[in-house]
Amino acid sequence: MSTELLSDSAVSLSDRAVSPVLGVVLLLVVTAVLAGAVGTVALGTPMPTDSPRAAIDLRLDAEENRVTLVHRGGDALDVTALSVRVRIDGTALDAQPPVPFFSAEGFRPGPTGPFNSAADQRWTAGETASFAVAGTNDPAMSSGATVTVVVSTDSAVLAELEEVA
């Protein structure tokens, strides 16, 4: 009878020893998988670029077909590095303003502020820049139309502005 007890307790002792070892191994595997996932996300996330930041307001004059942008604050912007895109009621203008410019197809000559090629090409806080869409550019800006202007650089959108004319 004592032999039976000895063999039963030997089996039960070895079964008990396996559970903690398996628990530790599983915990190590889960930790390694989580560390790998965190490392992949951290290394795969693009580093922030040194894109300029600026607060810009949009003003419209439907009678004059004039789009005015006001630099309210933030970094000084190099106008030669900017792209300005205009949509009216969701449709992009046939010709987009090639800032800076003086005379361009689809726009009346003589934009103001840093959008004018004869002006300083640094757009700083407090300055206003504007251009007038010519009647030959389509679609026409009319009273009640929703105008969207996107100001961006190669690396980032600085502002996406929307106003009703």
PDB file of C-alpha atoms in Angstrom:
ATOM      1  CA  MET A   1       0.000   0.000   0.000  1.00  0.00           C
ATOM      2  CA  SER A   2       2.813   2.405   0.710  1.00  0.00           C
ATOM      3  CA  THR A   3       4.175   1.679  -2.766  1.00  0.00           C
ATOM      4  CA  GLU A   4       0.911   2.757  -4.310  1.00  0.00           C
ATOM      5  CA  LEU A   5       0.927   5.995  -2.400  1.00  0.00           C
ATOM      6  CA  LEU A   6       4.479   6.704  -3.435  1.00  0.00           C
ATOM      7  CA  SER A   7       3.789   6.192  -7.120  1.00  0.00           C
ATOM      8  CA  ASP A   8       0.553   8.262  -7.007  1.00  0.00           C
ATOM      9  CA  SER A   9       2.275  11.154  -5.296  1.00  0.00           C
ATOM     10  CA  ALA A  10       5.179  11.038  -7.790  1.00  0.00           C
ATOM     11  CA  VAL A  11       2.782  11.438 -10.707  1.00  0.00           C
ATOM     12  CA  SER A  12       0.911  14.236  -9.038  1.00  0.00           C
ATOM     13  CA  LEU A  13       4.139  16.109  -8.120  1.00  0.00           C
ATOM     14  CA  SER A  14       5.387  16.054 -11.711  1.00  0.00           C
ATOM     15  CA  ASP A  15       1.982  17.292 -13.013  1.00  0.00           C
ATOM     16  CA  ARG A  16       2.081  20.201 -10.613  1.00  0.00           C
ATOM     17  CA  ALA A  17       5.619  21.186 -11.648  1.00  0.00           C
ATOM     18  CA  VAL A  18       4.648  21.455 -15.330  1.00  0.00           C
ATOM     19  CA  SER A  19       1.907  24.087 -14.814  1.00  0.00           C
ATOM     20  CA  PRO A  20       4.151  26.875 -13.421  1.00  0.00           C
ATOM     21  CA  VAL A  21       6.797  26.235 -16.071  1.00  0.00           C
ATOM     22  CA  LEU A  22       4.222  26.417 -18.873  1.00  0.00           C
ATOM     23  CA  GLY A  23       2.764  29.580 -17.336  1.00  0.00           C
ATOM     24  CA  VAL A  24       6.168  31.270 -17.262  1.00  0.00           C
ATOM     25  CA  VAL A  25       6.948  30.216 -20.844  1.00  0.00           C
ATOM     26  CA  LEU A  26       3.586  31.516 -22.095  1.00  0.00           C
ATOM     27  CA  LEU A  27       4.102  34.787 -20.225  1.00  0.00           C
ATOM     28  CA  LEU A  28       7.529  35.197 -21.830  1.00  0.00           C
ATOM     29  CA  VAL A  29       6.085  34.509 -25.298  1.00  0.00           C
ATOM     30  CA  VAL A  30       3.273  37.054 -24.822  1.00  0.00           C
ATOM     31  CA  THR A  31       5.803  39.632 -23.555  1.00  0.00           C
ATOM     32  CA  ALA A  32       8.083  39.045 -26.557  1.00  0.00           C
ATOM     33  CA  VAL A  33       5.173  39.384 -29.023  1.00  0.00           C
ATOM     34  CA  LEU A  34       3.980  42.604 -27.388  1.00  0.00           C
ATOM     35  CA  ALA A  35       7.519  44.037 -27.360  1.00  0.00           C
ATOM     36  CA  GLY A  36       7.857  43.203 -31.055  1.00  0.00           C
ATOM     37  CA  ALA A  37       4.531  44.873 -31.869  1.00  0.00           C
ATOM     38  CA  VAL A  38       5.420  48.008 -29.913  1.00  0.00           C
ATOM     39  CA  GLY A  39       8.861  48.158 -31.565  1.00  0.00           C
ATOM     40  CA  THR A  40       7.365  47.778 -35.031  1.00  0.00           C
ATOM     41  CA  VAL A  41       4.854  50.558 -34.434  1.00  0.00           C
ATOM     42  CA  ALA A  42       7.473  52.852 -32.892  1.00  0.00           C
ATOM     43  CA  LEU A  43      10.003  52.316 -35.679  1.00  0.00           C
ATOM     44  CA  GLY A  44       7.379  52.381 -38.428  1.00  0.00           C
ATOM     45  CA  THR A  45       5.876  55.703 -37.357  1.00  0.00           C
ATOM     46  CA  PRO A  46       7.243  58.512 -39.503  1.00  0.00           C
ATOM     47  CA  MET A  47       9.133  61.186 -37.641  1.00  0.00           C
ATOM     48  CA  PRO A  48       7.430  64.568 -37.603  1.00  0.00           C
ATOM     49  CA  THR A  49       8.718  66.878 -40.291  1.00  0.00           C
ATOM     50  CA  ASP A  50       9.683  70.474 -39.811  1.00  0.00           C
ATOM     51  CA  SER A  51       6.664  71.689 -41.765  1.00  0.00           C
ATOM     52  CA  PRO A  52       5.724  75.285 -41.088  1.00  0.00           C
ATOM     53  CA  ARG A  53       2.597  75.970 -39.097  1.00  0.00           C
ATOM     54  CA  ALA A  54       0.334  78.950 -39.559  1.00  0.00           C
ATOM     55  CA  ALA A  55      -3.179  80.074 -38.760  1.00  0.00           C
ATOM     56  CA  ILE A  56      -4.835  81.343 -41.935  1.00  0.00           C
ATOM     57  CA  ASP A  57      -8.283  82.888 -42.408  1.00  0.00           C
ATOM     58  CA  LEU A  58     -10.312  83.023 -45.616  1.00  0.00           C
ATOM     59  CA  ARG A  59     -12.369  86.000 -46.808  1.00  0.00           C
ATOM     60  CA  LEU A  60     -14.391  86.094 -50.009  1.00  0.00           C
ATOM     61  CA  ASP A  61     -15.869  88.852 -52.143  1.00  0.00           C
ATOM     62  CA  ALA A  62     -18.279  87.248 -54.649  1.00  0.00           C
ATOM     63  CA  GLU A  63     -18.896  90.533 -56.488  1.00  0.00           C
ATOM     64  CA  GLU A  64     -15.178  91.010 -57.150  1.00  0.00           C
ATOM     65  CA  ASN A  65     -14.414  87.256 -57.448  1.00  0.00           C
ATOM     66  CA  ARG A  66     -11.671  87.940 -54.893  1.00  0.00           C
ATOM     67  CA  VAL A  67     -10.146  85.343 -52.552  1.00  0.00           C
ATOM     68  CA  THR A  68      -8.296  86.856 -49.603  1.00  0.00           C
ATOM     69  CA  LEU A  69      -6.148  84.904 -47.164  1.00  0.00           C
ATOM     70  CA  VAL A  70      -5.007  86.433 -43.883  1.00  0.00           C
ATOM     71  CA  HIS A  71      -1.971  85.023 -42.057  1.00  0.00           C
ATOM     72  CA  ARG A  72      -3.191  85.216 -38.446  1.00  0.00           C
ATOM     73  CA  GLY A  73      -0.144  83.757 -36.717  1.00  0.00           C
ATOM     74  CA  GLY A  74       2.519  81.093 -36.667  1.00  0.00           C
ATOM     75  CA  ASP A  75       5.601  80.591 -38.809  1.00  0.00           C
ATOM     76  CA  ALA A  76       6.598  82.887 -41.649  1.00  0.00           C
ATOM     77  CA  LEU A  77       5.802  81.112 -44.916  1.00  0.00           C
ATOM     78  CA  ASP A  78       7.892  81.019 -48.088  1.00  0.00           C
ATOM     79  CA  VAL A  79       5.262  81.709 -50.763  1.00  0.00           C
ATOM     80  CA  THR A  80       7.414  80.074 -53.455  1.00  0.00           C
ATOM     81  CA  ALA A  81       7.053  76.774 -51.540  1.00  0.00           C
ATOM     82  CA  LEU A  82       3.262  77.052 -51.250  1.00  0.00           C
ATOM     83  CA  SER A  83       0.526  75.527 -53.313  1.00  0.00           C
ATOM     84  CA  VAL A  84      -2.925  77.135 -53.302  1.00  0.00           C
ATOM     85  CA  ARG A  85      -5.856  75.108 -54.645  1.00  0.00           C
ATOM     86  CA  VAL A  86      -9.402  76.448 -55.006  1.00  0.00           C
ATOM     87  CA  ARG A  87     -12.683  74.534 -55.362  1.00  0.00           C
ATOM     88  CA  ILE A  88     -16.099  76.107 -55.866  1.00  0.00           C
ATOM     89  CA  ASP A  89     -19.027  73.964 -54.795  1.00  0.00           C
ATOM     90  CA  GLY A  90     -16.669  70.977 -54.801  1.00  0.00           C
ATOM     91  CA  THR A  91     -15.326  71.540 -58.344  1.00  0.00           C
ATOM     92  CA  ALA A  92     -11.702  72.586 -58.790  1.00  0.00           C
ATOM     93  CA  LEU A  93     -11.049  75.754 -60.775  1.00  0.00           C
ATOM     94  CA  ASP A  94      -9.850  75.019 -64.320  1.00  0.00           C
ATOM     95  CA  ALA A  95      -6.778  77.162 -63.648  1.00  0.00           C
ATOM     96  CA  GLN A  96      -5.251  77.241 -60.162  1.00  0.00           C
ATOM     97  CA  PRO A  97      -3.291  80.243 -58.827  1.00  0.00           C
ATOM     98  CA  PRO A  98       0.462  79.711 -59.391  1.00  0.00           C
ATOM     99  CA  VAL A  99       1.577  81.708 -56.329  1.00  0.00           C
ATOM    100  CA  PRO A 100       3.460  83.923 -56.508  1.00  0.00           C
ATOM    101  CA  PHE A 101       2.398  85.481 -59.824  1.00  0.00           C
ATOM    102  CA  PHE A 102       1.565  88.791 -61.421  1.00  0.00           C
ATOM    103  CA  SER A 103      -0.417  87.747 -64.448  1.00  0.00           C
ATOM    104  CA  ALA A 104      -1.664  84.199 -64.926  1.00  0.00           C
ATOM    105  CA  GLU A 105      -4.303  82.488 -67.030  1.00  0.00           C
ATOM    106  CA  GLY A 106      -7.613  82.358 -65.193  1.00  0.00           C
ATOM    107  CA  PHE A 107      -6.808  85.236 -62.826  1.00  0.00           C
ATOM    108  CA  ARG A 108      -6.961  88.991 -63.013  1.00  0.00           C
ATOM    109  CA  PRO A 109      -3.501  90.621 -62.961  1.00  0.00           C
ATOM    110  CA  GLY A 110      -2.017  92.034 -59.797  1.00  0.00           C
ATOM    111  CA  PRO A 111      -2.616  89.786 -56.815  1.00  0.00           C
ATOM    112  CA  THR A 112      -1.911  91.527 -53.515  1.00  0.00           C
ATOM    113  CA  GLY A 113       0.598  90.933 -50.755  1.00  0.00           C
ATOM    114  CA  PRO A 114       3.090  88.097 -50.970  1.00  0.00           C
ATOM    115  CA  PHE A 115       1.067  86.366 -53.730  1.00  0.00           C
ATOM    116  CA  ASN A 116       2.324  89.123 -56.051  1.00  0.00           C
ATOM    117  CA  SER A 117       5.649  88.127 -57.624  1.00  0.00           C
ATOM    118  CA  ALA A 118       6.962  91.699 -57.171  1.00  0.00           C
ATOM    119  CA  ALA A 119       6.433  91.565 -53.380  1.00  0.00           C
ATOM    120  CA  ASP A 120       8.504  90.008 -50.602  1.00  0.00           C
ATOM    121  CA  GLN A 121       8.006  86.258 -50.845  1.00  0.00           C
ATOM    122  CA  ARG A 122       7.892  85.808 -47.046  1.00  0.00           C
ATOM    123  CA  TRP A 123       4.327  85.746 -45.759  1.00  0.00           C
ATOM    124  CA  THR A 124       4.328  86.719 -42.094  1.00  0.00           C
ATOM    125  CA  ALA A 125       1.674  87.002 -39.422  1.00  0.00           C
ATOM    126  CA  GLY A 126      -0.619  89.960 -39.973  1.00  0.00           C
ATOM    127  CA  GLU A 127      -0.142  90.073 -43.757  1.00  0.00           C
ATOM    128  CA  THR A 128      -2.967  89.649 -46.244  1.00  0.00           C
ATOM    129  CA  ALA A 129      -2.610  88.009 -49.643  1.00  0.00           C
ATOM    130  CA  SER A 130      -5.322  87.935 -52.283  1.00  0.00           C
ATOM    131  CA  PHE A 131      -6.090  87.179 -55.909  1.00  0.00           C
ATOM    132  CA  ALA A 132      -9.114  87.683 -58.152  1.00  0.00           C
ATOM    133  CA  VAL A 133     -10.514  84.880 -60.289  1.00  0.00           C
ATOM    134  CA  ALA A 134     -11.085  85.941 -63.893  1.00  0.00           C
ATOM    135  CA  GLY A 135     -14.432  85.433 -65.586  1.00  0.00           C
ATOM    136  CA  THR A 136     -12.697  83.013 -67.988  1.00  0.00           C
ATOM    137  CA  ASN A 137     -11.930  80.590 -65.150  1.00  0.00           C
ATOM    138  CA  ASP A 138     -14.557  77.953 -64.459  1.00  0.00           C
ATOM    139  CA  PRO A 139     -16.568  77.397 -62.292  1.00  0.00           C
ATOM    140  CA  ALA A 140     -17.511  80.967 -61.506  1.00  0.00           C
ATOM    141  CA  MET A 141     -17.657  82.227 -57.950  1.00  0.00           C
ATOM    142  CA  SER A 142     -21.193  83.394 -57.297  1.00  0.00           C
ATOM    143  CA  SER A 143     -23.034  84.578 -54.232  1.00  0.00           C
ATOM    144  CA  GLY A 144     -24.009  81.557 -52.134  1.00  0.00           C
ATOM    145  CA  ALA A 145     -21.311  79.297 -53.604  1.00  0.00           C
ATOM    146  CA  THR A 146     -19.142  77.298 -51.196  1.00  0.00           C
ATOM    147  CA  VAL A 147     -15.480  78.084 -51.792  1.00  0.00           C
ATOM    148  CA  THR A 148     -12.770  75.793 -50.438  1.00  0.00           C
ATOM    149  CA  VAL A 149      -9.132  76.877 -50.421  1.00  0.00           C
ATOM    150  CA  VAL A 150      -6.290  74.504 -49.532  1.00  0.00           C
ATOM    151  CA  VAL A 151      -2.894  75.999 -48.720  1.00  0.00           C
ATOM    152  CA  SER A 152      -0.098  73.429 -48.592  1.00  0.00           C
ATOM    153  CA  THR A 153       3.584  72.706 -49.018  1.00  0.00           C
ATOM    154  CA  ASP A 154       5.136  69.578 -50.500  1.00  0.00           C
ATOM    155  CA  SER A 155       5.134  67.981 -47.052  1.00  0.00           C
ATOM    156  CA  ALA A 156       1.906  69.112 -45.390  1.00  0.00           C
ATOM    157  CA  VAL A 157      -1.452  70.819 -45.693  1.00  0.00           C
ATOM    158  CA  LEU A 158      -1.208  74.082 -43.773  1.00  0.00           C
ATOM    159  CA  ALA A 159      -4.881  75.036 -43.993  1.00  0.00           C
ATOM    160  CA  GLU A 160      -8.088  73.807 -45.593  1.00  0.00           C
ATOM    161  CA  LEU A 161     -10.559  76.656 -45.424  1.00  0.00           C
ATOM    162  CA  GLU A 162     -14.198  76.828 -46.498  1.00  0.00           C
ATOM    163  CA  GLU A 163     -16.505  79.830 -46.763  1.00  0.00           C
ATOM    164  CA  VAL A 164     -19.776  80.685 -48.456  1.00  0.00           C
ATOM    165  CA  ALA A 165     -19.400  83.554 -50.920  1.00  0.00           C
TER     166      ALA A 165
END
